[in-house]
XYZ file of C-alpha atoms in Angstrom:
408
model
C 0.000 0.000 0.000
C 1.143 3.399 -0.889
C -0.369 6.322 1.115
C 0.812 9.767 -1.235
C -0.819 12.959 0.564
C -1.141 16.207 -1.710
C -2.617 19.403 -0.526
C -4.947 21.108 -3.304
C -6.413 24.490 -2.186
C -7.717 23.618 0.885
C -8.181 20.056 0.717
C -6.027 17.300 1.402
C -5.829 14.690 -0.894
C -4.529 11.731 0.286
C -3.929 8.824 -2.618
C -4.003 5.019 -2.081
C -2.831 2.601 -3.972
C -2.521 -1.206 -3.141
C -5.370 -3.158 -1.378
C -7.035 -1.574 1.950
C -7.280 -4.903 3.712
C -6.865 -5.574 7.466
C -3.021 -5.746 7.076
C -3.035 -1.772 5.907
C -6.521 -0.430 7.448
C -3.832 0.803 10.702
C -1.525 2.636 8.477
C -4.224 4.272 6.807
C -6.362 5.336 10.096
C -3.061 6.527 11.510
C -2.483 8.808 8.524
C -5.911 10.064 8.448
C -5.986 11.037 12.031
C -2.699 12.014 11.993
C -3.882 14.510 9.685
C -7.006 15.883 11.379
C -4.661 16.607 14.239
C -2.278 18.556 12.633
C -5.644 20.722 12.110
C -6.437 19.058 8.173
C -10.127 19.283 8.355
C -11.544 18.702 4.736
C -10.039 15.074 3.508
C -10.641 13.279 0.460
C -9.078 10.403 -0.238
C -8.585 9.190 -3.749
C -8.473 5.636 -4.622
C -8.591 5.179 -8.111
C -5.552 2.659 -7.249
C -7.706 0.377 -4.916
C -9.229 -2.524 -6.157
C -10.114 -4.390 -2.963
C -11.609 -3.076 -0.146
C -12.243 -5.172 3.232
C -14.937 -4.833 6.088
C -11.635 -3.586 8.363
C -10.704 -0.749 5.431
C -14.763 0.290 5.553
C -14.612 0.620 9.219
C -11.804 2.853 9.160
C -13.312 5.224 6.396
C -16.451 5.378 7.994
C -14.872 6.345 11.662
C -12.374 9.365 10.162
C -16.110 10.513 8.655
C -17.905 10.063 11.717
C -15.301 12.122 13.704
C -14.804 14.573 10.681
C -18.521 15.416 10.820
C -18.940 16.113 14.209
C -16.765 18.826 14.142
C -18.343 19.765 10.393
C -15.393 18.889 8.621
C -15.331 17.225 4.822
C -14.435 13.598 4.440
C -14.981 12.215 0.387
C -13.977 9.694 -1.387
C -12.647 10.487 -4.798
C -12.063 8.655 -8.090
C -12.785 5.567 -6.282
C -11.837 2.397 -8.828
C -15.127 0.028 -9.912
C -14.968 -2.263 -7.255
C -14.380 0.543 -4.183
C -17.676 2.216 -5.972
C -19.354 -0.977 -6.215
C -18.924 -1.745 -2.465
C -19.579 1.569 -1.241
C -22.740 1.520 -2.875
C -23.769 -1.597 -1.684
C -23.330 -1.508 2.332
C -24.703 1.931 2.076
C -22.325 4.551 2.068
C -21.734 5.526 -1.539
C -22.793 9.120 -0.519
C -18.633 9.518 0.816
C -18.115 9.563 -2.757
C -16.882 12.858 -4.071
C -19.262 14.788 -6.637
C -16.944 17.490 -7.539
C -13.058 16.902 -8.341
C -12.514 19.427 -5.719
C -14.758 20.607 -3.259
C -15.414 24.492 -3.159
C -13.760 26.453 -1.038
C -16.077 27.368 2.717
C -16.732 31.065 3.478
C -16.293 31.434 7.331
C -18.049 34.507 9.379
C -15.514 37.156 8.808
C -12.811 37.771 11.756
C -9.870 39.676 11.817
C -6.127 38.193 12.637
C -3.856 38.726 15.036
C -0.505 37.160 15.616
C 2.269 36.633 18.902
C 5.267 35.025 18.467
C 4.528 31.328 18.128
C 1.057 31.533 17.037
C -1.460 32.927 14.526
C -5.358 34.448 15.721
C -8.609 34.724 13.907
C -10.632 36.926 16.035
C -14.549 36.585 16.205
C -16.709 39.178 18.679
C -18.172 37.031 21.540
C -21.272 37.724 23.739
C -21.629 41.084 24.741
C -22.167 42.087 28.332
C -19.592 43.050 31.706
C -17.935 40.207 33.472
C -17.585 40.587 37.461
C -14.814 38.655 39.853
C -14.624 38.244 43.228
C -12.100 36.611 45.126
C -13.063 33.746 47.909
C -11.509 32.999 50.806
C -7.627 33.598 52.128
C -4.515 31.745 50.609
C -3.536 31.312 54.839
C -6.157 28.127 53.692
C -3.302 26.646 52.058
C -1.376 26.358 55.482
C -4.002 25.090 58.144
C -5.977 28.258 58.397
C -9.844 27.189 59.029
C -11.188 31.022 58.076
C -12.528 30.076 54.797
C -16.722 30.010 53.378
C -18.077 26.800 53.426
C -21.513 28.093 51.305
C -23.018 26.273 49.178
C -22.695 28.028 45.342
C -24.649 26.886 42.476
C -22.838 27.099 39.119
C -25.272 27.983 36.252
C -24.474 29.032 32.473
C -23.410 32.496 33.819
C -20.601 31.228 36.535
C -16.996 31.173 36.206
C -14.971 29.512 39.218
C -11.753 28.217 39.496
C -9.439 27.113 42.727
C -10.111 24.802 45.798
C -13.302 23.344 46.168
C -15.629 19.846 45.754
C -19.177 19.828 44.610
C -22.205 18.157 46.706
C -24.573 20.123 48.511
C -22.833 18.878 52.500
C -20.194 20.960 53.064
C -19.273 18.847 56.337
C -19.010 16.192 53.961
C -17.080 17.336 51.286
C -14.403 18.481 54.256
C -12.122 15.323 53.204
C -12.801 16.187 49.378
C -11.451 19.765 48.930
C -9.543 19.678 45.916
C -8.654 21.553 42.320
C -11.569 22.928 41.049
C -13.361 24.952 38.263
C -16.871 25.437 36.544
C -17.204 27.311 33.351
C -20.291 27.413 31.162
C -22.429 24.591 33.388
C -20.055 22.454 33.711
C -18.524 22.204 37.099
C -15.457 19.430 37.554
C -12.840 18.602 40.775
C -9.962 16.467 41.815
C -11.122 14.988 44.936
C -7.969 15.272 47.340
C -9.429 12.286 49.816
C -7.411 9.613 47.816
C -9.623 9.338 44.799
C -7.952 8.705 41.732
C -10.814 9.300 39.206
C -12.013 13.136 39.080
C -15.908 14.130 39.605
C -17.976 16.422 37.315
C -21.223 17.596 37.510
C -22.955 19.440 34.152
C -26.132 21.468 33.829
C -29.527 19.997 31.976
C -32.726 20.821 32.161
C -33.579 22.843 35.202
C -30.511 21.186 37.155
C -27.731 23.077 38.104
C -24.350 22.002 39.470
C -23.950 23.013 43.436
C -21.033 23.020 45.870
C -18.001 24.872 47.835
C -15.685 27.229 46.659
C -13.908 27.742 49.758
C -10.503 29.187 47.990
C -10.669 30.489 44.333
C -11.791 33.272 42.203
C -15.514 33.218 41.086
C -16.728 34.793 38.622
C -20.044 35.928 36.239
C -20.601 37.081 32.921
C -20.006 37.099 29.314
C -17.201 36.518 27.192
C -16.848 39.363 24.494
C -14.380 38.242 22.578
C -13.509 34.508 20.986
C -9.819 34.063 19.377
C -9.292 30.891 17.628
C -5.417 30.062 17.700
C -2.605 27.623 16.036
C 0.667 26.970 16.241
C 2.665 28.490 13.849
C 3.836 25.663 11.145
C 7.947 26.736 12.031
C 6.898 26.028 16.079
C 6.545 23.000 17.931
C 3.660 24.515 20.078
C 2.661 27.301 21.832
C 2.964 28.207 25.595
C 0.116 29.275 28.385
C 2.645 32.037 29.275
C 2.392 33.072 25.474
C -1.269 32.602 25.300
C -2.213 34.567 28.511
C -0.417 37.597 27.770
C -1.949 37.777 24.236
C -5.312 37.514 25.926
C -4.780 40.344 28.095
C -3.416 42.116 24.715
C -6.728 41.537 22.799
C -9.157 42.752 25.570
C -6.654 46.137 25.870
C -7.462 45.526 30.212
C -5.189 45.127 33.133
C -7.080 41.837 33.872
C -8.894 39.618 32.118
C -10.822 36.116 32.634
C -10.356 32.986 30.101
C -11.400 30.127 29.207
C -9.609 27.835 26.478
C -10.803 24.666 24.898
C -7.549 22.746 23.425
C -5.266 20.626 21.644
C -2.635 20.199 23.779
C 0.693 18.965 23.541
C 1.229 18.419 27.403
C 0.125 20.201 30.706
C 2.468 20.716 33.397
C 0.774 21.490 36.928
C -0.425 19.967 39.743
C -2.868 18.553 42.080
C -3.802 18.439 46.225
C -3.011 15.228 47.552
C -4.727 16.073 50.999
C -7.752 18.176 51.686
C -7.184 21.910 52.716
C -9.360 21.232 55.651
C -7.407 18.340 56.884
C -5.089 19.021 59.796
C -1.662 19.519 59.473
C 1.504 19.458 62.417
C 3.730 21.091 60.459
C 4.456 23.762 57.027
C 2.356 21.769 54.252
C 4.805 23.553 51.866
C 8.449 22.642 53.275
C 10.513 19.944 52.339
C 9.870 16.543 52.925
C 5.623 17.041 53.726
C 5.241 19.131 50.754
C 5.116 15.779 49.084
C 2.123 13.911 51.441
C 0.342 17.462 50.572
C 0.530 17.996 46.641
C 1.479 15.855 43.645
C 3.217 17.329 40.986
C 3.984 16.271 36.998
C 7.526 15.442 36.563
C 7.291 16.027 32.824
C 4.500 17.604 30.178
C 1.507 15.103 30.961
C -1.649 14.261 29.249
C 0.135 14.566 25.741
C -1.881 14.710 22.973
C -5.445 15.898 24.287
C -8.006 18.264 24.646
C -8.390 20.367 27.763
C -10.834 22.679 29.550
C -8.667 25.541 31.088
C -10.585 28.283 33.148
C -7.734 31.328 34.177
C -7.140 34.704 35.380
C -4.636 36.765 33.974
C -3.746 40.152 35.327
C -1.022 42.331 35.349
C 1.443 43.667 38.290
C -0.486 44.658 41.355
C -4.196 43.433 40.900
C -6.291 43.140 43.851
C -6.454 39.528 44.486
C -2.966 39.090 43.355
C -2.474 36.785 46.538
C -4.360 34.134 44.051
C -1.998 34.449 41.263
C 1.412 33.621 40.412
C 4.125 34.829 37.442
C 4.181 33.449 34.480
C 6.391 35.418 32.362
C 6.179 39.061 32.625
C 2.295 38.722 33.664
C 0.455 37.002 36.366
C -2.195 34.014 36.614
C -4.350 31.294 38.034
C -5.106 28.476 35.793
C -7.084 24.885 36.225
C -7.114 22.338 33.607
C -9.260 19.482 33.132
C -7.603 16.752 30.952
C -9.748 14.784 28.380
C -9.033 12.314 25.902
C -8.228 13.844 22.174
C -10.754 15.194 20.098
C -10.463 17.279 17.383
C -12.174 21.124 17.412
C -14.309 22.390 14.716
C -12.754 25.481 13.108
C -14.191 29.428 13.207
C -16.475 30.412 15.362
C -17.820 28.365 17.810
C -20.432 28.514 21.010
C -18.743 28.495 24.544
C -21.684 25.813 25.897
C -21.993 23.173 23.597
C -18.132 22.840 23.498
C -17.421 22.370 26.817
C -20.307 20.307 27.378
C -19.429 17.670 24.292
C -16.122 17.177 26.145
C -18.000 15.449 28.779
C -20.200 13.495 26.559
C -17.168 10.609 27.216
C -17.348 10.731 30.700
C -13.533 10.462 30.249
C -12.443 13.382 32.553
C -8.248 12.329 33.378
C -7.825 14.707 35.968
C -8.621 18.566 37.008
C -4.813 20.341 37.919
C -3.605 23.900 38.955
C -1.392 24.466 36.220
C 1.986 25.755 36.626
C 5.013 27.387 34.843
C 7.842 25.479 36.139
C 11.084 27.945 34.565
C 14.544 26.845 36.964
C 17.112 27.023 34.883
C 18.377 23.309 34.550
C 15.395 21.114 35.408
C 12.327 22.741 35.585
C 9.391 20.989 33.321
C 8.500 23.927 31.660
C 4.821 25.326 31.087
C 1.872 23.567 29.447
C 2.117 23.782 26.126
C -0.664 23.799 23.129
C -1.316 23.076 19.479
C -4.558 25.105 18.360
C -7.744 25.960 20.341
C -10.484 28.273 21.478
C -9.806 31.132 23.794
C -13.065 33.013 25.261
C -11.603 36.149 26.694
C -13.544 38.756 29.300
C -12.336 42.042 30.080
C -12.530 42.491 33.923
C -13.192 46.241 34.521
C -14.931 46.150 37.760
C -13.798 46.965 41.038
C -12.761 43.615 42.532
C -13.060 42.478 45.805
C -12.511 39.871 48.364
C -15.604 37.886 50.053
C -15.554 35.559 52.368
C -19.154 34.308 52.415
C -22.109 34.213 50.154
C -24.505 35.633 52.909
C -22.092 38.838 53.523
């Protein structure tokens, strides 16, 4: 089997020839997704050079057009010989064949680009409307202190929330639980820290609505105003949540802004409670040796190759609830991430809701972490690091301030 890909306007054309059997239906799936990932999104593949055609080569043409059309891509079959015509017609599928030698061209909703060092932006206008943040709770949490809310919060359509938290309804339950947390857009997701290996999510439907404790964090409500689709520049490897933060901040023009990013990623670096805040502690969680019974860190970029969910913060110098951020590069931040298997992103503009929700659709959540930007000199990790993506950006120009509890 040959596999010979051309690109041809937009289109990649990607030409078989030899039999697509069960010995060469792998090679061919890997090249095919192998393509979507590297952000290819309108395939045909011509086989005017196949003249045999097993079950194992149909199952593999019809899954890279299944996963092509959910993100309203193009997948077509093109010059296909007698036989691959004949079959296709016959088990039902003969509408993959191409009708045009090459497709025309889409039109996508006009945007305008923008472009930072590793990356290239196509910039739609989001939903209109102010965003408000608040800060919750006292970082002293982090070291023993008890002087945090314990209110239950729902977290609707509107509500933005990212730090320490669990969801349930008991907050004298969810004591042992307290762990990385965010909700964007419904959805509402946390790392239990009480042992659990598997992360919990809860998402919004009908006239249900995801509740629990924020009891460290920033929360926020609003709109997103702005959408910038990204990708890596074809001369970079990937692009950088250092990179990506400070262009956000650039595109809203604001000393602070809130984000939320739907990605490809190449690797996440952060990390993760391995204790509940609430539980007790005899000593600094933070010094050397306990640091590790308290937090668990990635030792390298983890979670290679999927998509995440990344609610942040990103301010510059001197914000008000600076106490919840830390540097990364010449600007500050807070960022969760929740890890999910890969899945390709439709292209131009999309809706905030139904993309985070479809990532849950799996119920293959990896793990919810407080990234991190790990720069010392000789063996730091590194930052998390991305191929293309979604970025919903929010202008914070309200007075922000600190609350401790809902009923204040």
């Amino acid at each position: 089997m040959e596999i010979t890909p051309q690109k041809i306007g937009d289109i990649l054309v990607i030409r078989l020839a030899g039999r697509l059997d069960a010995s060469w239906c792998d090679p061919v799936e890997k090249a095919l997704t192998a393509a979507v990932r590297e952000g290819e999104h309108r395939i045909h593949l011509d086989m005017e050079e196949v003249n045999y055609i097993s079950s194992a080569g149909l199952r593999v043409l019809f899954t890279v057009y299944k996963q092509l059309l959910s993100i309203k891509g193009v997948f077509a079959i093109r010059n296909p010989s007698p036989n691959v015509r004949s079959v296709l017609q016959m088990v039902g599928i003969g509408s993959l064949i191409a009708t045009d030698e090459v497709a025309a061209v889409e039109v996508n909703e006009s945007c305008r680009a923008h472009a930072s060092a590793k990356a290239d932006y196509e910039i739609f206008p989001g939903d209109s409307g102010e965003f408000t943040l608040q800060s919750l709770g006292h970082a002293s949490l982090l070291h023993g202190s008890s002087g945090s809310p314990r209110d239950t919060r729902q977290f609707d359509d509107q509500t933005f929330a990212l730090g320490v938290g669990a969801l349930g309804t008991s907050a004298t339950e969810n004591e042992a639980r307290f762990g990385e947390f965010l909700a964007v857009a419904g959805a509402a997701a946390f790392q239990p820290a009480d042992g659990s290996t598997r992360p919990d999510f809860l998402l919004s439907e009908g006239q249900f609505v995801p509740e629990g404790q924020l009891v460290l964090g920033l929360l926020g409500r609003g709109k997103f105003p702005l959408l910038a689709r990204f990708a890596v520049k074809k001369e970079n490897r990937a692009v950088g949540l250092t990179e990506l933060a400070a262009t956000a901040l650039e595109l809203a023009g604001t000393p602070a802004v809130a984000l939320v990013a739907v990605t490809e990623t190449s690797g996440l670096v952060g990390a993760s409670l391995r204790q509940s805040v609430a539980s007790p502690a005899t000593a600094d969680r933070f010094a050397f040796p306990q640091i590790r019974d308290w937090l668990s860190f990635t030792t390298e970029r983890s979670f290679r190759d999927s998509t995440s969910l990344i609610a942040g913060v990103v301010a510059r110098e001197g914000a008000p609830f600076q106490d919840l951020l830390r540097p990364h590069g010449n600007v500050m931040g807070h960022f969760h991430a929740a890890s999910f298997p890969y899945r390709p992103l439709q292209k131009g503009r999309i809706e905030l809701k139904p993309t985070v929700s479809g990532l849950f659709d799996t119920h293959s959540l990896h793990a919810v972490l407080h990234l991190l930007a790990d720069t010392r000199e000789f063996n730091g990790v590194g930052e998390s690091e991305f191929l293309r993506g979604a970025l919903w950006i929010a202008p914070i120009t309200s007075d922000i301030k600190p609350q401790t509890s809902q009923n204040e």
